[in-house]
Amino acid sequence: MATATSTDAIDLLVYGPVKPVINSGFAAPFVAHTIESKNDLTRLTDDVAARIRGIAVTGLVATDSSVLARFPKLEMVASFGVGYDHVDSAYAREHGIVVTHTPDVLTEEVADTALGLLIATLREFVRADRYLRSGQWETRGDYPLTRGSLRGRTVGIVGLGRIGKAVARRLDAMQVPVVYHSRRPAEGVAYKHYPNLMDMAKAVETLVVITPGGAATRHLIDAEVLKALGPEGVVVNVARGTVIDEAALIAALKDGTILGAGLDVFEREPKVPDELRALPNTVLLPHMGSASVVTRRAMEQLVVDNLKAWFAGKAPLTPIPETPVKGR
Ligand code: NAP
Ligand code: 8YV
């Protein structure tokens, strides 16, 4: 942890798991103090906390009011990732703290992941891979035909924002019809909009979920929505684990209410229920939607660039809508 500070130094907290571009991104006049978890925040002396003016949040670590309140001089929280449900944006807004996130630079990568997960789930690629590796192709013959296929399906996208639209563009190219649910119709698209999620769930068998997390979307996909999809139903979640009622999903996968699920996110990461792991009709990824070297570098750089722009007296590059900045 850095200690020395001169009068023109800008003290920053780098908070969360080590991210190479962020952790090595700040030279003088910045003084970066590194803390990797909430428990370790007690290592930060009150003297240092009183000087902190910016925080780089490097992962999905809870940055709630109890954390933010420790830093009376805090001006900016630059968070890694486009989703910021782990940051108390209402507290930040009330206290004049600007929050930034990392939109756009990860959009295409996450859309690629969503499509990969959708196809892998429908066509059982992970199970088929295991079948081959275990020698069963030779001993038992061809892998059974998959019940799931993208052919003949209409995909209902839940959340047609930056990433949802990128998913839709990919499905367009694959001649798969798209419809969507969001609270307001999205601009610049001709896809059918369902203001009511249940109506869409009754009309399609496939959902790709890509909304923000947080209270407003908690358990948006519940037992009723899953039932409405029906026995050919497939759900892909690349949003946040909280958006799906995980217990209801497990029950629906077990009793054939739906056909399968492809999940990149879970309610209590990195804990994944044993029941979900045991199910043959799931494809499970360890929250890796944006996790390629090239995309993660771009996200990390944007965290650094937001803090540098702010402390150079410029406007932040990518503020969240809840904490807009005027007059810079
Ligand atoms: P975005 O551009 O803000 O799009 C969000 C979409 O969700 C909008 O269409 C929005 O439309 C809709 N939405 C918001 N609240 C809703 C609600 N209560 N009910 C229904 N729809 C709602 O965000 P983005 O850049 O596409 O990113 C979306 C999310 O993906 C992130 O917030 C993050 O949680 C997740 N994500 C996950 C990964 C991963 O690694 N798995 C990577 C990146 C992002 P309305 O406001 O009109 O409802
Ligand atoms: C990251 C994400 O994996 O951008 C998001 O919202 O979920 C992912 O890109 C996440 O920020 C973990 O650090």
mmCIF file of C-alpha atoms and ligand atoms in Angstrom:
data_model
loop_
_atom_site.group_PDB
_atom_site.id
_atom_site.type_symbol
_atom_site.label_atom_id
_atom_site.label_comp_id
_atom_site.label_asym_id
_atom_site.label_seq_id
_atom_site.Cartn_x
_atom_site.Cartn_y
_atom_site.Cartn_z
ATOM 1 C CA MET A 1 0.000 0.000 0.000
ATOM 2 C CA ALA A 2 1.281 3.467 -0.923
ATOM 3 C CA THR A 3 1.968 5.870 1.960
ATOM 4 C CA ALA A 4 3.834 9.054 0.997
ATOM 5 C CA THR A 5 1.735 11.955 -0.161
ATOM 6 C CA SER A 6 2.649 15.535 -1.146
ATOM 7 C CA THR A 7 0.258 18.476 -1.227
ATOM 8 C CA ASP A 8 -0.457 18.155 -4.975
ATOM 9 C CA ALA A 9 -0.883 14.358 -4.820
ATOM 10 C CA ILE A 10 -4.212 12.833 -5.806
ATOM 11 C CA ASP A 11 -4.977 9.859 -3.567
ATOM 12 C CA LEU A 12 -6.972 7.037 -5.128
ATOM 13 C CA LEU A 13 -8.302 3.770 -3.794
ATOM 14 C CA VAL A 14 -7.976 0.813 -6.172
ATOM 15 C CA TYR A 15 -10.677 -1.429 -4.723
ATOM 16 C CA GLY A 16 -11.266 -5.054 -5.684
ATOM 17 C CA PRO A 17 -9.429 -7.881 -7.472
ATOM 18 C CA VAL A 18 -6.139 -7.009 -9.173
ATOM 19 C CA LYS A 19 -6.570 -5.801 -12.756
ATOM 20 C CA PRO A 20 -3.172 -5.231 -14.412
ATOM 21 C CA VAL A 21 -4.027 -2.142 -16.506
ATOM 22 C CA ILE A 22 -5.774 -0.441 -13.572
ATOM 23 C CA ASN A 23 -3.315 -1.436 -10.851
ATOM 24 C CA SER A 24 -0.356 -0.176 -12.907
ATOM 25 C CA GLY A 25 -2.254 2.720 -14.476
ATOM 26 C CA PHE A 26 -1.604 5.569 -12.065
ATOM 27 C CA ALA A 27 1.759 7.394 -11.786
ATOM 28 C CA ALA A 28 2.410 10.691 -9.949
ATOM 29 C CA PRO A 29 0.628 12.899 -9.100
ATOM 30 C CA PHE A 30 -1.668 9.930 -8.347
ATOM 31 C CA VAL A 31 -0.999 7.851 -5.266
ATOM 32 C CA ALA A 32 -2.857 4.543 -5.526
ATOM 33 C CA HIS A 33 -3.809 2.642 -2.360
ATOM 34 C CA THR A 34 -4.757 -0.962 -3.145
ATOM 35 C CA ILE A 35 -7.401 -2.878 -1.182
ATOM 36 C CA GLU A 36 -8.665 -6.157 -2.628
ATOM 37 C CA SER A 37 -11.768 -6.877 -0.539
ATOM 38 C CA LYS A 38 -14.278 -5.191 1.743
ATOM 39 C CA ASN A 39 -12.807 -6.921 4.830
ATOM 40 C CA ASP A 40 -9.395 -5.427 4.053
ATOM 41 C CA LEU A 41 -10.782 -1.878 4.062
ATOM 42 C CA THR A 42 -9.964 -1.791 7.793
ATOM 43 C CA ARG A 43 -6.270 -1.722 6.754
ATOM 44 C CA LEU A 44 -6.808 1.752 5.374
ATOM 45 C CA THR A 45 -5.991 4.317 8.091
ATOM 46 C CA ASP A 46 -8.417 7.186 8.736
ATOM 47 C CA ASP A 47 -5.654 9.559 7.669
ATOM 48 C CA VAL A 48 -5.425 7.962 4.208
ATOM 49 C CA ALA A 49 -9.223 7.561 3.907
ATOM 50 C CA ALA A 50 -9.589 11.301 4.546
ATOM 51 C CA ARG A 51 -7.390 12.031 1.494
ATOM 52 C CA ILE A 52 -9.031 9.627 -1.006
ATOM 53 C CA ARG A 53 -10.589 11.568 -3.926
ATOM 54 C CA GLY A 54 -11.256 8.778 -6.401
ATOM 55 C CA ILE A 55 -12.012 5.050 -6.306
ATOM 56 C CA ALA A 56 -11.377 2.552 -9.080
ATOM 57 C CA VAL A 57 -13.717 -0.388 -8.409
ATOM 58 C CA THR A 58 -12.074 -3.305 -10.211
ATOM 59 C CA GLY A 59 -14.793 -5.983 -9.964
ATOM 60 C CA LEU A 60 -18.185 -6.795 -8.548
ATOM 61 C CA VAL A 61 -17.246 -5.779 -4.986
ATOM 62 C CA ALA A 62 -20.031 -4.172 -2.968
ATOM 63 C CA THR A 63 -19.426 -0.434 -2.982
ATOM 64 C CA ASP A 64 -22.329 0.493 -0.761
ATOM 65 C CA SER A 65 -22.954 3.533 1.418
ATOM 66 C CA SER A 66 -20.935 2.037 4.316
ATOM 67 C CA VAL A 67 -17.899 1.964 2.007
ATOM 68 C CA LEU A 68 -18.473 5.333 0.328
ATOM 69 C CA ALA A 69 -19.174 7.129 3.620
ATOM 70 C CA ARG A 70 -15.576 6.520 4.732
ATOM 71 C CA PHE A 71 -14.247 8.968 2.150
ATOM 72 C CA PRO A 72 -15.319 12.565 2.868
ATOM 73 C CA LYS A 73 -13.339 14.001 -0.080
ATOM 74 C CA LEU A 74 -14.570 11.441 -2.625
ATOM 75 C CA GLU A 75 -15.315 12.939 -6.073
ATOM 76 C CA MET A 76 -15.448 9.962 -8.422
ATOM 77 C CA VAL A 77 -16.104 6.209 -8.402
ATOM 78 C CA ALA A 78 -14.887 4.648 -11.669
ATOM 79 C CA SER A 79 -16.349 1.156 -11.835
ATOM 80 C CA PHE A 80 -15.123 -1.728 -13.998
ATOM 81 C CA GLY A 81 -17.976 -3.246 -16.019
ATOM 82 C CA VAL A 82 -21.079 -1.800 -17.622
ATOM 83 C CA GLY A 83 -23.419 -3.059 -14.873
ATOM 84 C CA TYR A 84 -23.108 -1.065 -11.653
ATOM 85 C CA ASP A 85 -25.684 -2.650 -9.364
ATOM 86 C CA HIS A 86 -22.820 -3.216 -6.846
ATOM 87 C CA VAL A 87 -22.318 0.555 -6.470
ATOM 88 C CA ASP A 88 -24.760 2.659 -4.404
ATOM 89 C CA SER A 89 -25.522 5.186 -7.129
ATOM 90 C CA ALA A 90 -28.292 6.855 -5.080
ATOM 91 C CA TYR A 91 -25.803 7.607 -2.284
ATOM 92 C CA ALA A 92 -23.284 8.861 -4.843
ATOM 93 C CA ARG A 93 -25.839 11.153 -6.440
ATOM 94 C CA GLU A 94 -26.922 12.579 -3.047
ATOM 95 C CA HIS A 95 -23.320 13.286 -2.124
ATOM 96 C CA GLY A 96 -22.238 14.785 -5.458
ATOM 97 C CA ILE A 97 -19.992 11.831 -6.321
ATOM 98 C CA VAL A 98 -19.717 10.998 -10.036
ATOM 99 C CA VAL A 99 -19.920 7.293 -10.930
ATOM 100 C CA THR A 100 -18.560 6.006 -14.236
ATOM 101 C CA HIS A 101 -18.821 2.545 -15.831
ATOM 102 C CA THR A 102 -17.479 0.829 -18.975
ATOM 103 C CA PRO A 103 -20.221 0.604 -21.629
ATOM 104 C CA ASP A 104 -19.723 -0.070 -25.368
ATOM 105 C CA VAL A 105 -16.166 -1.496 -25.208
ATOM 106 C CA LEU A 106 -17.594 -4.881 -24.131
ATOM 107 C CA THR A 107 -20.858 -4.903 -26.083
ATOM 108 C CA GLU A 108 -19.800 -7.132 -29.003
ATOM 109 C CA GLU A 109 -17.876 -9.576 -26.768
ATOM 110 C CA VAL A 110 -20.851 -10.095 -24.451
ATOM 111 C CA ALA A 111 -23.207 -10.481 -27.425
ATOM 112 C CA ASP A 112 -20.847 -13.136 -28.843
ATOM 113 C CA THR A 113 -20.981 -14.951 -25.483
ATOM 114 C CA ALA A 114 -24.783 -14.804 -25.406
ATOM 115 C CA LEU A 115 -25.048 -16.299 -28.891
ATOM 116 C CA GLY A 116 -22.482 -18.999 -28.078
ATOM 117 C CA LEU A 117 -24.382 -19.907 -24.934
ATOM 118 C CA LEU A 118 -27.709 -19.985 -26.757
ATOM 119 C CA ILE A 119 -26.447 -22.324 -29.476
ATOM 120 C CA ALA A 120 -24.466 -24.497 -27.036
ATOM 121 C CA THR A 121 -27.594 -24.935 -24.914
ATOM 122 C CA LEU A 122 -29.936 -25.735 -27.803
ATOM 123 C CA ARG A 123 -27.528 -28.053 -29.601
ATOM 124 C CA GLU A 124 -26.034 -29.643 -26.439
ATOM 125 C CA PHE A 125 -22.423 -28.933 -27.471
ATOM 126 C CA VAL A 126 -20.971 -29.403 -23.985
ATOM 127 C CA ARG A 127 -22.650 -32.782 -23.454
ATOM 128 C CA ALA A 128 -21.702 -33.862 -26.970
ATOM 129 C CA ASP A 129 -18.073 -32.887 -26.298
ATOM 130 C CA ARG A 130 -18.109 -35.078 -23.170
ATOM 131 C CA TYR A 131 -19.680 -37.911 -25.182
ATOM 132 C CA LEU A 132 -16.809 -37.850 -27.670
ATOM 133 C CA ARG A 133 -14.032 -37.460 -25.070
ATOM 134 C CA SER A 134 -15.355 -40.394 -23.026
ATOM 135 C CA GLY A 135 -15.115 -42.647 -26.065
ATOM 136 C CA GLN A 136 -18.871 -43.153 -26.409
ATOM 137 C CA TRP A 137 -18.961 -42.137 -30.076
ATOM 138 C CA GLU A 138 -16.874 -45.262 -30.808
ATOM 139 C CA THR A 139 -18.675 -47.572 -28.405
ATOM 140 C CA ARG A 140 -22.287 -46.369 -28.654
ATOM 141 C CA GLY A 141 -22.458 -44.690 -32.046
ATOM 142 C CA ASP A 142 -23.644 -41.238 -33.035
ATOM 143 C CA TYR A 143 -24.707 -38.714 -30.403
ATOM 144 C CA PRO A 144 -28.538 -38.538 -30.304
ATOM 145 C CA LEU A 145 -30.204 -35.833 -32.411
ATOM 146 C CA THR A 146 -30.751 -32.698 -30.325
ATOM 147 C CA ARG A 147 -34.315 -31.771 -29.472
ATOM 148 C CA GLY A 148 -33.305 -28.103 -29.407
ATOM 149 C CA SER A 149 -32.499 -26.043 -32.515
ATOM 150 C CA LEU A 150 -32.393 -22.362 -33.349
ATOM 151 C CA ARG A 151 -34.324 -23.157 -36.520
ATOM 152 C CA GLY A 152 -38.007 -22.295 -36.251
ATOM 153 C CA ARG A 153 -37.567 -20.279 -33.060
ATOM 154 C CA THR A 154 -38.316 -16.640 -32.354
ATOM 155 C CA VAL A 155 -35.995 -15.186 -29.731
ATOM 156 C CA GLY A 156 -37.428 -12.849 -27.101
ATOM 157 C CA ILE A 157 -34.716 -10.492 -25.852
ATOM 158 C CA VAL A 158 -35.327 -9.176 -22.338
ATOM 159 C CA GLY A 159 -33.578 -5.777 -22.340
ATOM 160 C CA LEU A 160 -32.888 -4.359 -25.807
ATOM 161 C CA GLY A 161 -30.089 -1.967 -24.833
ATOM 162 C CA ARG A 162 -26.543 -1.824 -26.200
ATOM 163 C CA ILE A 163 -25.882 -5.557 -25.740
ATOM 164 C CA GLY A 164 -29.454 -6.671 -26.482
ATOM 165 C CA LYS A 165 -29.302 -4.882 -29.845
ATOM 166 C CA ALA A 166 -25.949 -6.516 -30.635
ATOM 167 C CA VAL A 167 -27.520 -9.922 -29.879
ATOM 168 C CA ALA A 168 -30.454 -9.034 -32.153
ATOM 169 C CA ARG A 169 -28.104 -8.065 -35.013
ATOM 170 C CA ARG A 170 -26.437 -11.467 -34.813
ATOM 171 C CA LEU A 171 -29.812 -13.233 -34.854
ATOM 172 C CA ASP A 172 -30.851 -11.125 -37.891
ATOM 173 C CA ALA A 173 -27.829 -12.471 -39.764
ATOM 174 C CA MET A 174 -28.875 -16.009 -38.797
ATOM 175 C CA GLN A 175 -32.433 -15.469 -40.063
ATOM 176 C CA VAL A 176 -33.891 -15.878 -36.566
ATOM 177 C CA PRO A 177 -36.874 -13.599 -35.813
ATOM 178 C CA VAL A 178 -36.447 -11.297 -32.792
ATOM 179 C CA VAL A 179 -38.973 -9.661 -30.452
ATOM 180 C CA TYR A 180 -38.201 -7.910 -27.177
ATOM 181 C CA HIS A 181 -39.373 -6.720 -23.785
ATOM 182 C CA SER A 182 -38.227 -3.542 -22.063
ATOM 183 C CA ARG A 183 -40.084 -0.859 -20.122
ATOM 184 C CA ARG A 184 -39.976 1.584 -23.056
ATOM 185 C CA PRO A 185 -39.735 0.836 -26.796
ATOM 186 C CA ALA A 186 -36.110 0.929 -27.985
ATOM 187 C CA GLU A 187 -35.107 3.559 -30.525
ATOM 188 C CA GLY A 188 -34.111 2.749 -34.085
ATOM 189 C CA VAL A 189 -35.385 -0.840 -34.262
ATOM 190 C CA ALA A 190 -38.321 -2.474 -36.030
ATOM 191 C CA TYR A 191 -38.609 -5.548 -33.795
ATOM 192 C CA LYS A 192 -41.949 -6.115 -32.070
ATOM 193 C CA HIS A 193 -41.960 -4.586 -28.583
ATOM 194 C CA TYR A 194 -43.782 -6.267 -25.695
ATOM 195 C CA PRO A 195 -44.343 -3.846 -22.800
ATOM 196 C CA ASN A 196 -45.561 -6.868 -20.819
ATOM 197 C CA LEU A 197 -43.053 -9.689 -20.265
ATOM 198 C CA MET A 198 -45.724 -12.380 -19.738
ATOM 199 C CA ASP A 199 -47.242 -11.596 -23.126
ATOM 200 C CA MET A 200 -43.856 -12.125 -24.764
ATOM 201 C CA ALA A 201 -43.162 -15.313 -22.778
ATOM 202 C CA LYS A 202 -46.476 -16.762 -24.025
ATOM 203 C CA ALA A 203 -45.554 -15.885 -27.631
ATOM 204 C CA VAL A 204 -41.993 -17.328 -27.741
ATOM 205 C CA GLU A 205 -40.065 -20.353 -26.468
ATOM 206 C CA THR A 206 -36.662 -18.685 -26.138
ATOM 207 C CA LEU A 207 -35.472 -15.839 -23.911
ATOM 208 C CA VAL A 208 -32.104 -14.059 -23.887
ATOM 209 C CA VAL A 209 -31.919 -11.969 -20.722
ATOM 210 C CA ILE A 210 -29.660 -8.905 -20.810
ATOM 211 C CA THR A 211 -31.053 -6.234 -18.481
ATOM 212 C CA PRO A 212 -29.222 -4.517 -15.613
ATOM 213 C CA GLY A 213 -29.380 -6.161 -12.160
ATOM 214 C CA GLY A 214 -30.649 -4.508 -8.985
ATOM 215 C CA ALA A 215 -34.032 -4.180 -7.300
ATOM 216 C CA ALA A 216 -35.996 -3.226 -10.436
ATOM 217 C CA THR A 217 -35.208 -6.487 -12.233
ATOM 218 C CA ARG A 218 -35.026 -8.878 -9.256
ATOM 219 C CA HIS A 219 -36.726 -12.193 -10.196
ATOM 220 C CA LEU A 220 -38.198 -10.668 -13.362
ATOM 221 C CA ILE A 221 -38.000 -14.197 -14.759
ATOM 222 C CA ASP A 222 -40.049 -16.202 -12.261
ATOM 223 C CA ALA A 223 -41.969 -19.496 -12.207
ATOM 224 C CA GLU A 224 -44.892 -17.998 -14.150
ATOM 225 C CA VAL A 225 -42.690 -16.675 -16.973
ATOM 226 C CA LEU A 226 -40.920 -20.048 -17.225
ATOM 227 C CA LYS A 227 -44.257 -21.867 -17.369
ATOM 228 C CA ALA A 228 -45.414 -19.550 -20.148
ATOM 229 C CA LEU A 229 -42.375 -20.494 -22.285
ATOM 230 C CA GLY A 230 -43.490 -24.119 -22.215
ATOM 231 C CA PRO A 231 -41.733 -27.488 -22.583
ATOM 232 C CA GLU A 232 -39.532 -26.375 -25.502
ATOM 233 C CA GLY A 233 -38.510 -23.282 -23.519
ATOM 234 C CA VAL A 234 -34.872 -22.213 -23.325
ATOM 235 C CA VAL A 235 -33.526 -19.331 -21.222
ATOM 236 C CA VAL A 236 -30.118 -17.717 -21.603
ATOM 237 C CA ASN A 237 -29.004 -15.324 -18.867
ATOM 238 C CA VAL A 238 -26.015 -13.033 -19.398
ATOM 239 C CA ALA A 239 -27.461 -10.180 -17.295
ATOM 240 C CA ARG A 240 -27.210 -10.740 -13.536
ATOM 241 C CA GLY A 241 -28.120 -13.852 -11.515
ATOM 242 C CA THR A 242 -30.687 -11.878 -9.551
ATOM 243 C CA VAL A 243 -32.843 -11.321 -12.660
ATOM 244 C CA ILE A 244 -33.931 -14.990 -12.600
ATOM 245 C CA ASP A 245 -35.518 -16.728 -9.607
ATOM 246 C CA GLU A 246 -32.855 -19.465 -9.445
ATOM 247 C CA ALA A 247 -34.944 -21.843 -7.291
ATOM 248 C CA ALA A 248 -37.871 -21.564 -9.742
ATOM 249 C CA LEU A 249 -35.495 -22.123 -12.657
ATOM 250 C CA ILE A 250 -34.044 -25.280 -11.088
ATOM 251 C CA ALA A 251 -37.570 -26.626 -10.483
ATOM 252 C CA ALA A 252 -38.606 -25.839 -14.077
ATOM 253 C CA LEU A 253 -35.492 -27.523 -15.505
ATOM 254 C CA LYS A 254 -36.007 -30.594 -13.321
ATOM 255 C CA ASP A 255 -39.668 -31.250 -14.040
ATOM 256 C CA GLY A 256 -39.617 -30.457 -17.769
ATOM 257 C CA THR A 257 -41.526 -27.185 -17.492
ATOM 258 C CA ILE A 258 -38.777 -25.886 -19.815
ATOM 259 C CA LEU A 259 -36.162 -27.626 -21.988
ATOM 260 C CA GLY A 260 -32.905 -25.989 -20.916
ATOM 261 C CA ALA A 261 -30.911 -23.001 -19.722
ATOM 262 C CA GLY A 262 -27.594 -21.363 -20.568
ATOM 263 C CA LEU A 263 -26.280 -19.301 -17.660
ATOM 264 C CA ASP A 264 -23.275 -16.999 -17.362
ATOM 265 C CA VAL A 265 -24.463 -15.403 -14.113
ATOM 266 C CA PHE A 266 -25.839 -16.704 -10.805
ATOM 267 C CA GLU A 267 -27.596 -15.382 -7.719
ATOM 268 C CA ARG A 268 -24.693 -15.986 -5.280
ATOM 269 C CA GLU A 269 -21.522 -15.965 -7.401
ATOM 270 C CA PRO A 270 -19.169 -17.741 -7.305
ATOM 271 C CA LYS A 271 -21.461 -20.209 -5.540
ATOM 272 C CA VAL A 272 -23.556 -22.239 -7.975
ATOM 273 C CA PRO A 273 -26.171 -24.611 -6.507
ATOM 274 C CA ASP A 274 -25.245 -28.314 -6.735
ATOM 275 C CA GLU A 275 -28.703 -28.974 -8.189
ATOM 276 C CA LEU A 276 -27.958 -26.701 -11.125
ATOM 277 C CA ARG A 277 -24.558 -28.337 -11.690
ATOM 278 C CA ALA A 278 -26.160 -31.789 -11.665
ATOM 279 C CA LEU A 279 -28.740 -30.973 -14.321
ATOM 280 C CA PRO A 280 -27.907 -32.300 -17.807
ATOM 281 C CA ASN A 281 -29.964 -29.635 -19.599
ATOM 282 C CA THR A 282 -27.846 -26.634 -18.571
ATOM 283 C CA VAL A 283 -24.701 -24.994 -19.898
ATOM 284 C CA LEU A 284 -22.963 -23.076 -17.090
ATOM 285 C CA LEU A 285 -20.251 -20.452 -17.526
ATOM 286 C CA PRO A 286 -18.317 -18.702 -14.719
ATOM 287 C CA HIS A 287 -19.446 -15.110 -15.477
ATOM 288 C CA MET A 288 -17.157 -14.727 -18.472
ATOM 289 C CA GLY A 289 -19.327 -12.676 -20.858
ATOM 290 C CA SER A 290 -16.659 -10.003 -21.346
ATOM 291 C CA ALA A 291 -13.686 -12.047 -20.202
ATOM 292 C CA SER A 292 -11.246 -12.004 -23.121
ATOM 293 C CA VAL A 293 -7.827 -10.351 -22.842
ATOM 294 C CA VAL A 294 -8.627 -7.749 -25.491
ATOM 295 C CA THR A 295 -12.011 -6.718 -24.076
ATOM 296 C CA ARG A 296 -10.956 -6.727 -20.431
ATOM 297 C CA ARG A 297 -7.946 -4.513 -21.324
ATOM 298 C CA ALA A 298 -10.266 -2.006 -23.009
ATOM 299 C CA MET A 299 -12.577 -2.012 -19.961
ATOM 300 C CA GLU A 300 -9.656 -1.531 -17.569
ATOM 301 C CA GLN A 301 -8.257 1.309 -19.689
ATOM 302 C CA LEU A 302 -11.623 3.065 -19.623
ATOM 303 C CA VAL A 303 -11.612 2.975 -15.799
ATOM 304 C CA VAL A 304 -8.160 4.607 -15.794
ATOM 305 C CA ASP A 305 -9.120 7.150 -18.482
ATOM 306 C CA ASN A 306 -12.262 8.231 -16.601
ATOM 307 C CA LEU A 307 -10.266 9.006 -13.442
ATOM 308 C CA LYS A 308 -7.499 10.754 -15.394
ATOM 309 C CA ALA A 309 -9.997 12.880 -17.335
ATOM 310 C CA TRP A 310 -11.779 13.914 -14.139
ATOM 311 C CA PHE A 311 -8.633 14.895 -12.244
ATOM 312 C CA ALA A 312 -7.373 16.810 -15.329
ATOM 313 C CA GLY A 313 -10.502 18.974 -14.972
ATOM 314 C CA LYS A 314 -12.296 17.364 -17.934
ATOM 315 C CA ALA A 315 -15.722 15.734 -18.157
ATOM 316 C CA PRO A 316 -15.844 12.041 -17.268
ATOM 317 C CA LEU A 317 -15.902 9.859 -20.376
ATOM 318 C CA THR A 318 -18.675 7.439 -19.430
ATOM 319 C CA PRO A 319 -20.751 8.597 -16.445
ATOM 320 C CA ILE A 320 -23.789 6.553 -15.434
ATOM 321 C CA PRO A 321 -27.133 8.292 -16.151
ATOM 322 C CA GLU A 322 -27.882 8.698 -12.406
ATOM 323 C CA THR A 323 -24.852 10.954 -11.845
ATOM 324 C CA PRO A 324 -24.672 13.274 -14.838
ATOM 325 C CA VAL A 325 -22.016 16.015 -14.819
ATOM 326 C CA LYS A 326 -22.722 19.566 -15.875
ATOM 327 C CA GLY A 327 -20.292 22.384 -16.564
ATOM 328 C CA ARG A 328 -17.106 20.525 -17.426
HETATM 329 P P1 NAP B 1 -28.228 -0.904 -21.444
HETATM 330 O O1 NAP B 1 -27.770 -0.400 -22.764
HETATM 331 O O2 NAP B 1 -28.480 0.069 -20.347
HETATM 332 O O3 NAP B 1 -29.543 -1.794 -21.688
HETATM 333 C C1 NAP B 1 -30.360 -2.235 -20.662
HETATM 334 C C2 NAP B 1 -31.703 -2.689 -21.249
HETATM 335 O O4 NAP B 1 -32.471 -3.273 -20.189
HETATM 336 C C3 NAP B 1 -32.528 -1.568 -21.835
HETATM 337 O O5 NAP B 1 -33.197 -2.047 -22.974
HETATM 338 C C4 NAP B 1 -33.555 -1.265 -20.737
HETATM 339 O O6 NAP B 1 -34.726 -0.701 -21.315
HETATM 340 C C5 NAP B 1 -33.793 -2.661 -20.178
HETATM 341 N N1 NAP B 1 -34.277 -2.638 -18.808
HETATM 342 C C6 NAP B 1 -33.773 -1.938 -17.759
HETATM 343 N N2 NAP B 1 -34.495 -2.141 -16.665
HETATM 344 C C7 NAP B 1 -35.516 -2.978 -17.024
HETATM 345 C C8 NAP B 1 -36.618 -3.535 -16.322
HETATM 346 N N3 NAP B 1 -36.838 -3.272 -15.023
HETATM 347 N N4 NAP B 1 -37.455 -4.357 -17.005
HETATM 348 C C9 NAP B 1 -37.252 -4.626 -18.306
HETATM 349 N N5 NAP B 1 -36.225 -4.117 -19.025
HETATM 350 C C10 NAP B 1 -35.373 -3.297 -18.384
HETATM 351 O O7 NAP B 1 -27.160 -1.917 -20.848
HETATM 352 P P2 NAP B 1 -26.165 -2.891 -21.619
HETATM 353 O O8 NAP B 1 -24.894 -2.205 -21.909
HETATM 354 O O9 NAP B 1 -26.877 -3.557 -22.744
HETATM 355 O O10 NAP B 1 -25.877 -3.959 -20.438
HETATM 356 C C11 NAP B 1 -26.943 -4.650 -19.864
HETATM 357 C C12 NAP B 1 -26.530 -5.452 -18.655
HETATM 358 O O11 NAP B 1 -25.836 -6.615 -19.036
HETATM 359 C C13 NAP B 1 -25.587 -4.781 -17.656
HETATM 360 O O12 NAP B 1 -26.245 -3.860 -16.812
HETATM 361 C C14 NAP B 1 -25.027 -5.975 -16.909
HETATM 362 O O13 NAP B 1 -25.846 -6.278 -15.788
HETATM 363 C C15 NAP B 1 -25.102 -7.103 -17.920
HETATM 364 N N6 NAP B 1 -23.771 -7.519 -18.390
HETATM 365 C C16 NAP B 1 -23.321 -8.770 -18.107
HETATM 366 C C17 NAP B 1 -22.084 -9.155 -18.569
HETATM 367 C C18 NAP B 1 -21.546 -10.531 -18.312
HETATM 368 O O14 NAP B 1 -20.354 -10.693 -18.244
HETATM 369 N N7 NAP B 1 -22.394 -11.529 -18.197
HETATM 370 C C19 NAP B 1 -21.277 -8.273 -19.284
HETATM 371 C C20 NAP B 1 -21.771 -7.024 -19.549
HETATM 372 C C21 NAP B 1 -23.024 -6.650 -19.103
HETATM 373 P P3 NAP B 1 -35.785 0.149 -20.445
HETATM 374 O O15 NAP B 1 -34.971 1.063 -19.581
HETATM 375 O O16 NAP B 1 -36.643 0.828 -21.470
HETATM 376 O O17 NAP B 1 -36.568 -0.843 -19.650
HETATM 377 C C1 8YV B 2 -17.669 -8.156 -15.742
HETATM 378 C C2 8YV B 2 -20.072 -7.482 -16.265
HETATM 379 O O1 8YV B 2 -17.458 -9.532 -15.699
HETATM 380 O O2 8YV B 2 -19.775 -5.446 -17.421
HETATM 381 C C3 8YV B 2 -20.487 -6.102 -16.636
HETATM 382 O O3 8YV B 2 -21.554 -5.660 -16.178
HETATM 383 O O4 8YV B 2 -20.790 -8.203 -15.660
HETATM 384 C C4 8YV B 2 -18.773 -8.024 -16.725
HETATM 385 O O5 8YV B 2 -18.295 -7.443 -17.881
HETATM 386 C C5 8YV B 2 -17.946 -7.726 -14.351
HETATM 387 O O6 8YV B 2 -17.896 -6.349 -14.285
HETATM 388 C C6 8YV B 2 -17.001 -8.388 -13.376
HETATM 389 O O7 8YV B 2 -15.974 -7.584 -12.992
#
